[in-house]
PDB file of N, CA and C in Angstrom:
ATOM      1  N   UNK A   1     -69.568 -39.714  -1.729  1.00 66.00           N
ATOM      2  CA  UNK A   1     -69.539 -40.555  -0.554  1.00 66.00           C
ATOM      3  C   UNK A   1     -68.792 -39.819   0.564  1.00 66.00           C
ATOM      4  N   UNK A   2     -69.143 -39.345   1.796  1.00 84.00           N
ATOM      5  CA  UNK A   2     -68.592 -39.064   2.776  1.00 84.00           C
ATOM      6  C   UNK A   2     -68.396 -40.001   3.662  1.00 84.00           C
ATOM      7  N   UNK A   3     -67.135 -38.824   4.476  1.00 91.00           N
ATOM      8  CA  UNK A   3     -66.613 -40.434   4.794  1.00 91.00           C
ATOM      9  C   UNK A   3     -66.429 -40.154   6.457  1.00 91.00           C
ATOM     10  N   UNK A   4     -66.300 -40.484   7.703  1.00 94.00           N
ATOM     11  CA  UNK A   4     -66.591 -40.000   9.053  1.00 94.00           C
ATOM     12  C   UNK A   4     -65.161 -40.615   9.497  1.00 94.00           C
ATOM     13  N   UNK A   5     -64.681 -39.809  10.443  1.00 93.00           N
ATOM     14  CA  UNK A   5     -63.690 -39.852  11.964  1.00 93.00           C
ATOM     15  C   UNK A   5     -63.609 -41.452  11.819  1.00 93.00           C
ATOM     16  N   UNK A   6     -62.938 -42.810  12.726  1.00 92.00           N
ATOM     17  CA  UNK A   6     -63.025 -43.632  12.855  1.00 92.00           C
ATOM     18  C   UNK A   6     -63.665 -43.426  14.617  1.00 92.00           C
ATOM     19  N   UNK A   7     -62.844 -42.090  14.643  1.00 91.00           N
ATOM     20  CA  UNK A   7     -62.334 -42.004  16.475  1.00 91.00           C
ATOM     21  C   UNK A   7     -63.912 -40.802  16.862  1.00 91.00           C
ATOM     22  N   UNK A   8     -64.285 -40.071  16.412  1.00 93.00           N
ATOM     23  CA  UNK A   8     -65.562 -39.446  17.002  1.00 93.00           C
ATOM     24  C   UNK A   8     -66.269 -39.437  15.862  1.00 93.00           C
ATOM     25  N   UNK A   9     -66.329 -39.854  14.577  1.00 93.00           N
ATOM     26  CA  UNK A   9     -67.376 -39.837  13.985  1.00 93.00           C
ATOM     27  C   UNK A   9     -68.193 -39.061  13.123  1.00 93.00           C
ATOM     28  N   UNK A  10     -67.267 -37.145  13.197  1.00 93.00           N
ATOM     29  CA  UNK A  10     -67.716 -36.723  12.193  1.00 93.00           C
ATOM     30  C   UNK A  10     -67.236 -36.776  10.909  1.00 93.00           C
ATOM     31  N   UNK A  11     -67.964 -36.148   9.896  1.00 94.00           N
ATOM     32  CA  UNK A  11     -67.370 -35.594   8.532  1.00 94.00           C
ATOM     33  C   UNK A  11     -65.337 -35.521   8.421  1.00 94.00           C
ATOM     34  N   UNK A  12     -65.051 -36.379   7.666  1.00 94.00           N
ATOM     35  CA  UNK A  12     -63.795 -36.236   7.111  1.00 94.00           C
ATOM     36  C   UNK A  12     -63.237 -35.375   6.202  1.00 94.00           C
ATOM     37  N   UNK A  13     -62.632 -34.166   5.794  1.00 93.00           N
ATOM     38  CA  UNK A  13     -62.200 -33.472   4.643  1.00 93.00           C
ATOM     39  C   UNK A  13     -61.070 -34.372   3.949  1.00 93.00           C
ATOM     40  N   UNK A  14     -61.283 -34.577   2.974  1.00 89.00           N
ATOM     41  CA  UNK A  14     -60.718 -35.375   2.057  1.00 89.00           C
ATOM     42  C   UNK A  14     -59.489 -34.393   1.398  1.00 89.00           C
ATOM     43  N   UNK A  15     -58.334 -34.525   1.501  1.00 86.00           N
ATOM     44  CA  UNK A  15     -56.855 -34.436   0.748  1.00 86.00           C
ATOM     45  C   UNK A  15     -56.037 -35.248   0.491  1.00 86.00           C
ATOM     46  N   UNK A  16     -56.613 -35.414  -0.580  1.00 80.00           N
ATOM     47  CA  UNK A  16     -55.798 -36.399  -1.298  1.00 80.00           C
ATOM     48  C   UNK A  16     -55.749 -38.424  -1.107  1.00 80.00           C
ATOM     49  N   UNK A  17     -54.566 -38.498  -0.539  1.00 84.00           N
ATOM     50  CA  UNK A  17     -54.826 -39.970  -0.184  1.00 84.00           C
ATOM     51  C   UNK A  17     -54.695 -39.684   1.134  1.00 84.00           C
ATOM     52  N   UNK A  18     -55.301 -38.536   1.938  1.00 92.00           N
ATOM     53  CA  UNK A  18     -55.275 -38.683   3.631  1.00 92.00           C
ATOM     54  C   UNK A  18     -56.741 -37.846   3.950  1.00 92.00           C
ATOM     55  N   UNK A  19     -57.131 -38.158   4.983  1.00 94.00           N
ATOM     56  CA  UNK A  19     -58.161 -37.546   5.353  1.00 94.00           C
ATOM     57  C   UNK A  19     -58.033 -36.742   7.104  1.00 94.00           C
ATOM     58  N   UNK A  20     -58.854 -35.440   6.868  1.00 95.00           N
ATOM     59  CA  UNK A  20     -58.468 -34.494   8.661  1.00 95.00           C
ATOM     60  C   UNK A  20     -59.158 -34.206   9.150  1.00 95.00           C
ATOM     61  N   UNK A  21     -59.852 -34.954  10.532  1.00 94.00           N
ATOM     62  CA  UNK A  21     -61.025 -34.544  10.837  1.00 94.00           C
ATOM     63  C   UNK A  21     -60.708 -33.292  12.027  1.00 94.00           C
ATOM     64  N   UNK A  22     -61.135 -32.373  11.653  1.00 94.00           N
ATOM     65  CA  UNK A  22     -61.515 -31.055  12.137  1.00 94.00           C
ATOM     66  C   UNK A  22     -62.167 -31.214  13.503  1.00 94.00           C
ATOM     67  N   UNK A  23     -62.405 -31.864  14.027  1.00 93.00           N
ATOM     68  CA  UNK A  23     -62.782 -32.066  15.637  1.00 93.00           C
ATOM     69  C   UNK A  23     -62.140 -32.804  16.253  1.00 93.00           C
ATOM     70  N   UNK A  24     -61.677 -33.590  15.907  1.00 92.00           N
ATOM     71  CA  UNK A  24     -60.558 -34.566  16.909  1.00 92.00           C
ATOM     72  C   UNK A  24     -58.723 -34.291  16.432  1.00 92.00           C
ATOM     73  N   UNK A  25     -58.761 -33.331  15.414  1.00 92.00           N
ATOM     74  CA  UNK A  25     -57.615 -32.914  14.726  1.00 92.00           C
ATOM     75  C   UNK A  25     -56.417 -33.993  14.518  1.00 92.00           C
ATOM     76  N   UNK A  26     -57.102 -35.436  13.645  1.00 92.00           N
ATOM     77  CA  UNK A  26     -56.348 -36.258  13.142  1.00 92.00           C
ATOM     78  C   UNK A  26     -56.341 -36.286  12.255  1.00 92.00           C
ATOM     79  N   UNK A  27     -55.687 -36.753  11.602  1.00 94.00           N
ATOM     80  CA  UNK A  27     -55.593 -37.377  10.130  1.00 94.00           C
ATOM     81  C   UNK A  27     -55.396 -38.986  10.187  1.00 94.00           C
ATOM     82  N   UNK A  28     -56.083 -39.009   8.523  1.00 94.00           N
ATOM     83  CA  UNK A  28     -56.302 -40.669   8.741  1.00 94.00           C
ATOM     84  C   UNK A  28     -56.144 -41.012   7.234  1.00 94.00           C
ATOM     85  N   UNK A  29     -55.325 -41.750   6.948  1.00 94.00           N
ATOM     86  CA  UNK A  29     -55.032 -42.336   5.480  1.00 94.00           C
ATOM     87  C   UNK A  29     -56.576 -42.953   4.757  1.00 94.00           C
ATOM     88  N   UNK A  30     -56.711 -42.796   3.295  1.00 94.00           N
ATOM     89  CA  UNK A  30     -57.706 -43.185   3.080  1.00 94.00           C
ATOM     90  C   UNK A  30     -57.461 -43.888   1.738  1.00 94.00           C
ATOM     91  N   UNK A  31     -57.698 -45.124   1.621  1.00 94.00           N
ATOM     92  CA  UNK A  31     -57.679 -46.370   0.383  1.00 94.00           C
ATOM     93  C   UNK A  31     -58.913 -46.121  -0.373  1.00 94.00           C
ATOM     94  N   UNK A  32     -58.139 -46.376  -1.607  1.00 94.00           N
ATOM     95  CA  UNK A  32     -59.549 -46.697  -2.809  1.00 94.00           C
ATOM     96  C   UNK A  32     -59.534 -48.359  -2.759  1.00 94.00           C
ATOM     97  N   UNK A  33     -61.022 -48.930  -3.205  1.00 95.00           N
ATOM     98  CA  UNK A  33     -61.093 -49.907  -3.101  1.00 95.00           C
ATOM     99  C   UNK A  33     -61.920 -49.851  -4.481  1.00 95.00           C
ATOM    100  N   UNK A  34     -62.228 -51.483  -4.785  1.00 96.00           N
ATOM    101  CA  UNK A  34     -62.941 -51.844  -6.036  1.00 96.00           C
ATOM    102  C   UNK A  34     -64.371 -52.059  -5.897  1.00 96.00           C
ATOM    103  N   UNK A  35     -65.188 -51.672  -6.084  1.00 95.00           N
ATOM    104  CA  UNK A  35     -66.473 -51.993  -5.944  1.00 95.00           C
ATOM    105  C   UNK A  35     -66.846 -52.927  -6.233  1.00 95.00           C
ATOM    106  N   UNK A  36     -66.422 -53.774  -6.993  1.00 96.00           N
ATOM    107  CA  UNK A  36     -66.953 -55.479  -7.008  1.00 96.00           C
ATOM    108  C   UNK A  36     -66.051 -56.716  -6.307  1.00 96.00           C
ATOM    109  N   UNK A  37     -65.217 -56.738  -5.624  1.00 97.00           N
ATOM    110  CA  UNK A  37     -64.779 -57.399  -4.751  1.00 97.00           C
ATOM    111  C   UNK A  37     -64.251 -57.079  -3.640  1.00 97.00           C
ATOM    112  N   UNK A  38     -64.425 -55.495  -3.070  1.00 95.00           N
ATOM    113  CA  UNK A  38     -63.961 -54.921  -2.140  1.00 95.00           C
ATOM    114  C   UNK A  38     -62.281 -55.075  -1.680  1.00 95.00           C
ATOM    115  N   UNK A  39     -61.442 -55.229  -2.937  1.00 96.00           N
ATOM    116  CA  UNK A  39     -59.821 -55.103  -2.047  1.00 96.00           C
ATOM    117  C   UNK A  39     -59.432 -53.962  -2.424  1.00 96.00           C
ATOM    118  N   UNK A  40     -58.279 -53.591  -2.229  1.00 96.00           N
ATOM    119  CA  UNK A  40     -57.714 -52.028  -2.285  1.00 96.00           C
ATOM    120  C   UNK A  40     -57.211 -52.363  -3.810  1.00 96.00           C
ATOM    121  N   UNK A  41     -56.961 -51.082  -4.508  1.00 96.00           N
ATOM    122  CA  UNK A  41     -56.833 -50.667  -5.858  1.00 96.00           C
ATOM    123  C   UNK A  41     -55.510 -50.316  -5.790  1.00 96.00           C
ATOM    124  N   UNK A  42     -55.005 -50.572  -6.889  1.00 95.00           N
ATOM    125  CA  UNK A  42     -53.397 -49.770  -7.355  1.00 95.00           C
ATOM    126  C   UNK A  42     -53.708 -48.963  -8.121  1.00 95.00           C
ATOM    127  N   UNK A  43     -53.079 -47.601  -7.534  1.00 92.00           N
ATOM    128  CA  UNK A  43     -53.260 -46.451  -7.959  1.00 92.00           C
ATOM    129  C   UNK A  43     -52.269 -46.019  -9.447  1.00 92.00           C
ATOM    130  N   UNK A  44     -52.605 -45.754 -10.600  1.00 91.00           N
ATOM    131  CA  UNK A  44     -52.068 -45.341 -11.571  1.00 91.00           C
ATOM    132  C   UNK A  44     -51.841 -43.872 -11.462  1.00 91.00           C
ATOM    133  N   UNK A  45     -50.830 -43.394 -12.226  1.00 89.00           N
ATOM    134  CA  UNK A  45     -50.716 -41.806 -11.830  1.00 89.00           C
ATOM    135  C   UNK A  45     -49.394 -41.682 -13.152  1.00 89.00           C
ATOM    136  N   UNK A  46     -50.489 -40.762 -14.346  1.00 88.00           N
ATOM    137  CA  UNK A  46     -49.543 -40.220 -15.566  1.00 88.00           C
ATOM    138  C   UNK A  46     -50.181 -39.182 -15.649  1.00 88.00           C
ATOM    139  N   UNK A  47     -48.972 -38.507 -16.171  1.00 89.00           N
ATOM    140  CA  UNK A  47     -49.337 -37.103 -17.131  1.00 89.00           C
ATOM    141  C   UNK A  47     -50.359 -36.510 -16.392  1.00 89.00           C
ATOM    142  N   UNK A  48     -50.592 -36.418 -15.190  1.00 85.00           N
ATOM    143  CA  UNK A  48     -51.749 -35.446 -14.296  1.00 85.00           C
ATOM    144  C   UNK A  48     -52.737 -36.591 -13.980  1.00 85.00           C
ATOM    145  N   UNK A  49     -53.081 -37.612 -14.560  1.00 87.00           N
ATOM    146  CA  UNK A  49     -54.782 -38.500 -14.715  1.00 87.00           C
ATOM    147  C   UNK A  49     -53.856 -39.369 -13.776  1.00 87.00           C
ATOM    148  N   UNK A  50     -55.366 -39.487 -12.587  1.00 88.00           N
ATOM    149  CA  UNK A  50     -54.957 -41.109 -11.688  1.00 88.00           C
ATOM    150  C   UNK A  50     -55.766 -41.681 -12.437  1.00 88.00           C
ATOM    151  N   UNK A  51     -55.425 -43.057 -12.464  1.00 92.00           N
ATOM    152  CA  UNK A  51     -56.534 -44.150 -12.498  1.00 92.00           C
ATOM    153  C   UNK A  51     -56.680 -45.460 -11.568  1.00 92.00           C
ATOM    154  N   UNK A  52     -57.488 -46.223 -11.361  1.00 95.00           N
ATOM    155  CA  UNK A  52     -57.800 -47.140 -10.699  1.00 95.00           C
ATOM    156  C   UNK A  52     -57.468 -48.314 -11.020  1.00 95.00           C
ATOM    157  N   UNK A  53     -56.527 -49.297 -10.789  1.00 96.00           N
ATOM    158  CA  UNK A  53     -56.627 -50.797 -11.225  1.00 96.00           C
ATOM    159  C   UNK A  53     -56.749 -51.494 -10.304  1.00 96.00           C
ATOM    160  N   UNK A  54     -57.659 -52.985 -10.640  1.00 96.00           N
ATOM    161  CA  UNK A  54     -58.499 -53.850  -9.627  1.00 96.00           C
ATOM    162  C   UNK A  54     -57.100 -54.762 -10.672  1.00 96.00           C
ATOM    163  N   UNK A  55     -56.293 -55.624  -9.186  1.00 95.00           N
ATOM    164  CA  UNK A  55     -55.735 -56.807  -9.396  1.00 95.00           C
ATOM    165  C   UNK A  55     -56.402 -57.846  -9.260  1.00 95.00           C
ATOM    166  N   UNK A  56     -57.824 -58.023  -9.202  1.00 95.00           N
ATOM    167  CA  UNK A  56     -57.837 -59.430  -9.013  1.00 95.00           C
ATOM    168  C   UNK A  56     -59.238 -59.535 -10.067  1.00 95.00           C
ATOM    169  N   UNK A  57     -58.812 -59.371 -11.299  1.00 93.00           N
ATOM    170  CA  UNK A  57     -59.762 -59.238 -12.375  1.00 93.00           C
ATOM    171  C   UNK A  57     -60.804 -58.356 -12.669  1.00 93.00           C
ATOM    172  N   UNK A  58     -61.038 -57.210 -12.324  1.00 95.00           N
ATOM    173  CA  UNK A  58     -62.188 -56.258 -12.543  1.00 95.00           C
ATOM    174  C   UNK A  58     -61.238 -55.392 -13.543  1.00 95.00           C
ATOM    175  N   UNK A  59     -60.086 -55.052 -14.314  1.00 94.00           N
ATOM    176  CA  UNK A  59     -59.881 -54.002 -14.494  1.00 94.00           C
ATOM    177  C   UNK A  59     -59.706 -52.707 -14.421  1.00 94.00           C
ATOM    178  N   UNK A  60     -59.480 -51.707 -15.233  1.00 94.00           N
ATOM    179  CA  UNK A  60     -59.494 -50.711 -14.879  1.00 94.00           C
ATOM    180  C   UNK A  60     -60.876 -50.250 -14.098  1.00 94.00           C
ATOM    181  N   UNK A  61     -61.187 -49.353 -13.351  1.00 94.00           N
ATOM    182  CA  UNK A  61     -61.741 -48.590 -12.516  1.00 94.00           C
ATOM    183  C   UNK A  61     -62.621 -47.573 -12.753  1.00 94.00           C
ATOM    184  N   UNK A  62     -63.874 -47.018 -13.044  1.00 90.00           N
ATOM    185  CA  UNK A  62     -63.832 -45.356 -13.387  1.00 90.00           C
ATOM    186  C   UNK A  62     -63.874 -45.071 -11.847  1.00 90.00           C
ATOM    187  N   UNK A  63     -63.271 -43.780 -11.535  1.00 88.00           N
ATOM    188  CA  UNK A  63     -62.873 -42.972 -10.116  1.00 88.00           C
ATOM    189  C   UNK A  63     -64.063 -42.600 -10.068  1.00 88.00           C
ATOM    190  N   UNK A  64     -64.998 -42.776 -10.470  1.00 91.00           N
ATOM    191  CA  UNK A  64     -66.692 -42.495  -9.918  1.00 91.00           C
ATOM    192  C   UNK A  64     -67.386 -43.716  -9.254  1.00 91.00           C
ATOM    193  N   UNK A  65     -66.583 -44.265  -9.858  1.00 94.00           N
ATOM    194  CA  UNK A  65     -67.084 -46.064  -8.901  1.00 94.00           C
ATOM    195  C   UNK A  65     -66.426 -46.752  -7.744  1.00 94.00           C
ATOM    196  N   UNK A  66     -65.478 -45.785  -7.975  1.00 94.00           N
ATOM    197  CA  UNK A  66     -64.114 -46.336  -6.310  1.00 94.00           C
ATOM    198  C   UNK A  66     -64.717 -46.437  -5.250  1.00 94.00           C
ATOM    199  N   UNK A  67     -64.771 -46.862  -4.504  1.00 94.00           N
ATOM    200  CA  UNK A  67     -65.111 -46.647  -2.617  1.00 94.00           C
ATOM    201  C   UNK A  67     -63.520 -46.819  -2.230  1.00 94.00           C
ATOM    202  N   UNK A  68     -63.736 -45.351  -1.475  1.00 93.00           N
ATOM    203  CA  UNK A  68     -63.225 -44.460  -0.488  1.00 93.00           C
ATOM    204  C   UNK A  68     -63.193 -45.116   0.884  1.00 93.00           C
ATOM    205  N   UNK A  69     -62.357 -45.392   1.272  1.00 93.00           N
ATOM    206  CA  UNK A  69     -62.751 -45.550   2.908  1.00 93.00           C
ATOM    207  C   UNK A  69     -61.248 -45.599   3.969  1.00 93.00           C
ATOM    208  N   UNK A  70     -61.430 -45.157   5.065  1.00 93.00           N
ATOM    209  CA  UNK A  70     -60.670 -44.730   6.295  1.00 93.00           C
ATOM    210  C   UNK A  70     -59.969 -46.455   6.109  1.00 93.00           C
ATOM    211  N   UNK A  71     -58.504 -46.454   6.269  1.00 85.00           N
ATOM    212  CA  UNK A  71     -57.645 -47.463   6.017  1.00 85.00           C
ATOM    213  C   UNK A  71     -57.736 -48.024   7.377  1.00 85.00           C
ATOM    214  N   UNK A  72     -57.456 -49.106   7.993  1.00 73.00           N
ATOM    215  CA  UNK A  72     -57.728 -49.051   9.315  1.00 73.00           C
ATOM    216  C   UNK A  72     -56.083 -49.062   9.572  1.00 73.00           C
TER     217      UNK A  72
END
């Protein structure tokens, strides 16, 4: 999933939990969300492995199913 500028609209490079768009030279925080009720995820983080948890009943997460998106 790519993800665009809020402010001109191109391509975002993704690092980490921030994103830098290379033409308007911002950076912009970027949330995982849950794919079945769209709220933001709490991020797990052991021994090297993140994982995804949905608080409002979906469970754990696979990080192939997250949506990514520019935090506003």
């Amino acid at each position: 999933m790519e993800l665009n500028c809020p402010v001109c609209n191109h391509p975002l490079e993704r690092q980490g939990d921030k994103a830098h768009c290379a033409q308007c030279e911002q950076d912009h925080a970027v949330q995982a969300r849950c794919p079945e009720c769209h709220k933001p995820l709490e991020v797990l983080k052991a021994c090297g492995a993140v994982d995804y948890f949905c608080q409002n009943g979906h469970g754990l997460i696979s990080k192939k199913r997250v949506e990514f998106v520019v935090a506003p």
